[in-house]
Amino acid sequence: MTKALSIVIILIMAVQIIKPLGLPGLRKRSDFWKLALGALGLISLTVIFSHGG
């Protein structure tokens, strides 16, 4: 699950660098770091829930 999530996030970050998505907070190419922080949080939650339960 975390590998698939990582691949999807990396693809979204690549798209953001090539052509910004235009969503609120993601209007510039340099905003891809926000996606990286969100991905780190999502992967952390996935790991916690998969190993914690």
PDB file of N, CA and C in Angstrom:
ATOM      1  N   MET A   1       0.824  -1.198   0.000  1.00  0.00           N
ATOM      2  CA  MET A   1       0.000   0.000   0.000  1.00  0.00           C
ATOM      3  C   MET A   1       0.869   1.262   0.000  1.00  0.00           C
ATOM      4  N   THR A   2       1.917   1.267   0.830  1.00  0.00           N
ATOM      5  CA  THR A   2       2.755   2.469   0.898  1.00  0.00           C
ATOM      6  C   THR A   2       3.543   2.673  -0.397  1.00  0.00           C
ATOM      7  N   LYS A   3       3.911   1.582  -1.072  1.00  0.00           N
ATOM      8  CA  LYS A   3       4.634   1.725  -2.341  1.00  0.00           C
ATOM      9  C   LYS A   3       3.737   2.335  -3.405  1.00  0.00           C
ATOM     10  N   ALA A   4       2.504   1.881  -3.473  1.00  0.00           N
ATOM     11  CA  ALA A   4       1.565   2.430  -4.449  1.00  0.00           C
ATOM     12  C   ALA A   4       1.286   3.902  -4.144  1.00  0.00           C
ATOM     13  N   LEU A   5       1.103   4.233  -2.879  1.00  0.00           N
ATOM     14  CA  LEU A   5       0.863   5.618  -2.474  1.00  0.00           C
ATOM     15  C   LEU A   5       2.065   6.488  -2.823  1.00  0.00           C
ATOM     16  N   SER A   6       3.257   5.965  -2.601  1.00  0.00           N
ATOM     17  CA  SER A   6       4.481   6.711  -2.918  1.00  0.00           C
ATOM     18  C   SER A   6       4.577   7.002  -4.409  1.00  0.00           C
ATOM     19  N   ILE A   7       4.270   6.014  -5.223  1.00  0.00           N
ATOM     20  CA  ILE A   7       4.349   6.199  -6.677  1.00  0.00           C
ATOM     21  C   ILE A   7       3.339   7.238  -7.147  1.00  0.00           C
ATOM     22  N   VAL A   8       2.134   7.185  -6.617  1.00  0.00           N
ATOM     23  CA  VAL A   8       1.100   8.159  -7.000  1.00  0.00           C
ATOM     24  C   VAL A   8       1.518   9.569  -6.600  1.00  0.00           C
ATOM     25  N   ILE A   9       2.031   9.731  -5.396  1.00  0.00           N
ATOM     26  CA  ILE A   9       2.451  11.053  -4.929  1.00  0.00           C
ATOM     27  C   ILE A   9       3.622  11.574  -5.761  1.00  0.00           C
ATOM     28  N   ILE A  10       4.574  10.709  -6.101  1.00  0.00           N
ATOM     29  CA  ILE A  10       5.700  11.142  -6.923  1.00  0.00           C
ATOM     30  C   ILE A  10       5.217  11.597  -8.297  1.00  0.00           C
ATOM     31  N   LEU A  11       4.255  10.889  -8.869  1.00  0.00           N
ATOM     32  CA  LEU A  11       3.702  11.306 -10.162  1.00  0.00           C
ATOM     33  C   LEU A  11       2.996  12.655 -10.064  1.00  0.00           C
ATOM     34  N   ILE A  12       2.242  12.856  -8.987  1.00  0.00           N
ATOM     35  CA  ILE A  12       1.554  14.140  -8.794  1.00  0.00           C
ATOM     36  C   ILE A  12       2.570  15.266  -8.616  1.00  0.00           C
ATOM     37  N   MET A  13       3.658  14.994  -7.876  1.00  0.00           N
ATOM     38  CA  MET A  13       4.690  16.013  -7.685  1.00  0.00           C
ATOM     39  C   MET A  13       5.364  16.351  -9.012  1.00  0.00           C
ATOM     40  N   ALA A  14       5.596  15.346  -9.863  1.00  0.00           N
ATOM     41  CA  ALA A  14       6.197  15.596 -11.175  1.00  0.00           C
ATOM     42  C   ALA A  14       5.286  16.463 -12.032  1.00  0.00           C
ATOM     43  N   VAL A  15       4.004  16.184 -11.993  1.00  0.00           N
ATOM     44  CA  VAL A  15       3.038  17.002 -12.745  1.00  0.00           C
ATOM     45  C   VAL A  15       3.048  18.431 -12.215  1.00  0.00           C
ATOM     46  N   GLN A  16       3.121  18.599 -10.902  1.00  0.00           N
ATOM     47  CA  GLN A  16       3.136  19.935 -10.293  1.00  0.00           C
ATOM     48  C   GLN A  16       4.363  20.721 -10.760  1.00  0.00           C
ATOM     49  N   ILE A  17       5.502  20.052 -10.890  1.00  0.00           N
ATOM     50  CA  ILE A  17       6.718  20.741 -11.335  1.00  0.00           C
ATOM     51  C   ILE A  17       6.609  21.116 -12.809  1.00  0.00           C
ATOM     52  N   ILE A  18       6.053  20.231 -13.626  1.00  0.00           N
ATOM     53  CA  ILE A  18       5.940  20.493 -15.064  1.00  0.00           C
ATOM     54  C   ILE A  18       4.863  21.540 -15.342  1.00  0.00           C
ATOM     55  N   LYS A  19       3.685  21.335 -14.796  1.00  0.00           N
ATOM     56  CA  LYS A  19       2.565  22.264 -14.996  1.00  0.00           C
ATOM     57  C   LYS A  19       1.781  22.320 -13.695  1.00  0.00           C
ATOM     58  N   PRO A  20       1.813  23.454 -12.996  1.00  0.00           N
ATOM     59  CA  PRO A  20       1.123  23.554 -11.700  1.00  0.00           C
ATOM     60  C   PRO A  20      -0.347  23.160 -11.796  1.00  0.00           C
ATOM     61  N   LEU A  21      -0.823  22.498 -10.739  1.00  0.00           N
ATOM     62  CA  LEU A  21      -2.187  21.977 -10.720  1.00  0.00           C
ATOM     63  C   LEU A  21      -3.242  23.079 -10.640  1.00  0.00           C
ATOM     64  N   GLY A  22      -2.900  24.220 -10.046  1.00  0.00           N
ATOM     65  CA  GLY A  22      -3.828  25.334  -9.974  1.00  0.00           C
ATOM     66  C   GLY A  22      -4.798  25.268  -8.803  1.00  0.00           C
ATOM     67  N   LEU A  23      -4.615  24.298  -7.935  1.00  0.00           N
ATOM     68  CA  LEU A  23      -5.463  24.200  -6.746  1.00  0.00           C
ATOM     69  C   LEU A  23      -5.037  25.254  -5.735  1.00  0.00           C
ATOM     70  N   PRO A  24      -5.926  25.657  -4.823  1.00  0.00           N
ATOM     71  CA  PRO A  24      -5.520  26.632  -3.803  1.00  0.00           C
ATOM     72  C   PRO A  24      -4.302  26.125  -3.030  1.00  0.00           C
ATOM     73  N   GLY A  25      -3.262  26.944  -2.984  1.00  0.00           N
ATOM     74  CA  GLY A  25      -2.028  26.572  -2.317  1.00  0.00           C
ATOM     75  C   GLY A  25      -1.049  25.848  -3.215  1.00  0.00           C
ATOM     76  N   LEU A  26      -1.462  25.507  -4.426  1.00  0.00           N
ATOM     77  CA  LEU A  26      -0.590  24.795  -5.371  1.00  0.00           C
ATOM     78  C   LEU A  26      -0.569  25.504  -6.719  1.00  0.00           C
ATOM     79  N   ARG A  27      -0.430  26.805  -6.686  1.00  0.00           N
ATOM     80  CA  ARG A  27      -0.497  27.575  -7.927  1.00  0.00           C
ATOM     81  C   ARG A  27       0.878  27.799  -8.570  1.00  0.00           C
ATOM     82  N   LYS A  28       1.971  27.596  -7.822  1.00  0.00           N
ATOM     83  CA  LYS A  28       3.316  27.792  -8.365  1.00  0.00           C
ATOM     84  C   LYS A  28       4.039  26.455  -8.452  1.00  0.00           C
ATOM     85  N   ARG A  29       5.017  26.378  -9.346  1.00  0.00           N
ATOM     86  CA  ARG A  29       5.802  25.146  -9.474  1.00  0.00           C
ATOM     87  C   ARG A  29       6.550  24.824  -8.191  1.00  0.00           C
ATOM     88  N   SER A  30       6.973  25.857  -7.473  1.00  0.00           N
ATOM     89  CA  SER A  30       7.764  25.642  -6.260  1.00  0.00           C
ATOM     90  C   SER A  30       6.930  25.139  -5.082  1.00  0.00           C
ATOM     91  N   ASP A  31       5.634  24.975  -5.264  1.00  0.00           N
ATOM     92  CA  ASP A  31       4.763  24.488  -4.187  1.00  0.00           C
ATOM     93  C   ASP A  31       4.722  22.966  -4.103  1.00  0.00           C
ATOM     94  N   PHE A  32       5.579  22.275  -4.873  1.00  0.00           N
ATOM     95  CA  PHE A  32       5.553  20.817  -4.830  1.00  0.00           C
ATOM     96  C   PHE A  32       5.986  20.287  -3.467  1.00  0.00           C
ATOM     97  N   TRP A  33       6.706  21.102  -2.675  1.00  0.00           N
ATOM     98  CA  TRP A  33       7.129  20.663  -1.344  1.00  0.00           C
ATOM     99  C   TRP A  33       5.921  20.441  -0.440  1.00  0.00           C
ATOM    100  N   LYS A  34       4.841  21.147  -0.665  1.00  0.00           N
ATOM    101  CA  LYS A  34       3.620  20.932   0.120  1.00  0.00           C
ATOM    102  C   LYS A  34       3.067  19.539  -0.140  1.00  0.00           C
ATOM    103  N   LEU A  35       3.150  19.091  -1.384  1.00  0.00           N
ATOM    104  CA  LEU A  35       2.727  17.735  -1.713  1.00  0.00           C
ATOM    105  C   LEU A  35       3.626  16.713  -1.024  1.00  0.00           C
ATOM    106  N   ALA A  36       4.929  17.028  -0.936  1.00  0.00           N
ATOM    107  CA  ALA A  36       5.861  16.109  -0.273  1.00  0.00           C
ATOM    108  C   ALA A  36       5.529  15.984   1.212  1.00  0.00           C
ATOM    109  N   LEU A  37       5.205  17.092   1.870  1.00  0.00           N
ATOM    110  CA  LEU A  37       4.825  17.037   3.287  1.00  0.00           C
ATOM    111  C   LEU A  37       3.533  16.254   3.482  1.00  0.00           C
ATOM    112  N   GLY A  38       2.576  16.475   2.614  1.00  0.00           N
ATOM    113  CA  GLY A  38       1.321  15.726   2.690  1.00  0.00           C
ATOM    114  C   GLY A  38       1.546  14.240   2.469  1.00  0.00           C
ATOM    115  N   ALA A  39       2.429  13.905   1.534  1.00  0.00           N
ATOM    116  CA  ALA A  39       2.733  12.503   1.266  1.00  0.00           C
ATOM    117  C   ALA A  39       3.411  11.852   2.460  1.00  0.00           C
ATOM    118  N   LEU A  40       4.315  12.570   3.092  1.00  0.00           N
ATOM    119  CA  LEU A  40       4.985  12.041   4.279  1.00  0.00           C
ATOM    120  C   LEU A  40       3.972  11.757   5.381  1.00  0.00           C
ATOM    121  N   GLY A  41       3.022  12.653   5.557  1.00  0.00           N
ATOM    122  CA  GLY A  41       1.972  12.436   6.557  1.00  0.00           C
ATOM    123  C   GLY A  41       1.087  11.252   6.219  1.00  0.00           C
ATOM    124  N   LEU A  42       0.682  11.137   4.958  1.00  0.00           N
ATOM    125  CA  LEU A  42      -0.173  10.019   4.544  1.00  0.00           C
ATOM    126  C   LEU A  42       0.530   8.670   4.683  1.00  0.00           C
ATOM    127  N   ILE A  43       1.784   8.631   4.297  1.00  0.00           N
ATOM    128  CA  ILE A  43       2.537   7.372   4.410  1.00  0.00           C
ATOM    129  C   ILE A  43       2.734   7.013   5.872  1.00  0.00           C
ATOM    130  N   SER A  44       2.997   8.020   6.711  1.00  0.00           N
ATOM    131  CA  SER A  44       3.143   7.754   8.148  1.00  0.00           C
ATOM    132  C   SER A  44       1.857   7.198   8.740  1.00  0.00           C
ATOM    133  N   LEU A  45       0.728   7.781   8.378  1.00  0.00           N
ATOM    134  CA  LEU A  45      -0.560   7.290   8.883  1.00  0.00           C
ATOM    135  C   LEU A  45      -0.837   5.885   8.379  1.00  0.00           C
ATOM    136  N   THR A  46      -0.507   5.613   7.134  1.00  0.00           N
ATOM    137  CA  THR A  46      -0.707   4.272   6.592  1.00  0.00           C
ATOM    138  C   THR A  46       0.118   3.242   7.354  1.00  0.00           C
ATOM    139  N   VAL A  47       1.357   3.574   7.646  1.00  0.00           N
ATOM    140  CA  VAL A  47       2.225   2.654   8.379  1.00  0.00           C
ATOM    141  C   VAL A  47       1.719   2.458   9.805  1.00  0.00           C
ATOM    142  N   ILE A  48       1.317   3.537  10.461  1.00  0.00           N
ATOM    143  CA  ILE A  48       0.823   3.437  11.842  1.00  0.00           C
ATOM    144  C   ILE A  48      -0.425   2.579  11.909  1.00  0.00           C
ATOM    145  N   PHE A  49      -1.363   2.800  10.996  1.00  0.00           N
ATOM    146  CA  PHE A  49      -2.614   2.037  11.041  1.00  0.00           C
ATOM    147  C   PHE A  49      -2.445   0.582  10.619  1.00  0.00           C
ATOM    148  N   SER A  50      -1.507   0.328   9.718  1.00  0.00           N
ATOM    149  CA  SER A  50      -1.317  -1.051   9.275  1.00  0.00           C
ATOM    150  C   SER A  50      -0.556  -1.883  10.300  1.00  0.00           C
ATOM    151  N   HIS A  51       0.331  -1.259  11.058  1.00  0.00           N
ATOM    152  CA  HIS A  51       1.113  -1.996  12.056  1.00  0.00           C
ATOM    153  C   HIS A  51       0.561  -1.856  13.465  1.00  0.00           C
ATOM    154  N   GLY A  52      -0.253  -0.842  13.676  1.00  0.00           N
ATOM    155  CA  GLY A  52      -0.791  -0.603  15.012  1.00  0.00           C
ATOM    156  C   GLY A  52      -1.990  -1.453  15.373  1.00  0.00           C
ATOM    157  N   GLY A  53      -2.721  -1.906  14.394  1.00  0.00           N
ATOM    158  CA  GLY A  53      -3.969  -2.621  14.658  1.00  0.00           C
ATOM    159  C   GLY A  53      -3.803  -4.062  14.589  1.00  0.00           C
TER     160      GLY A  53
END
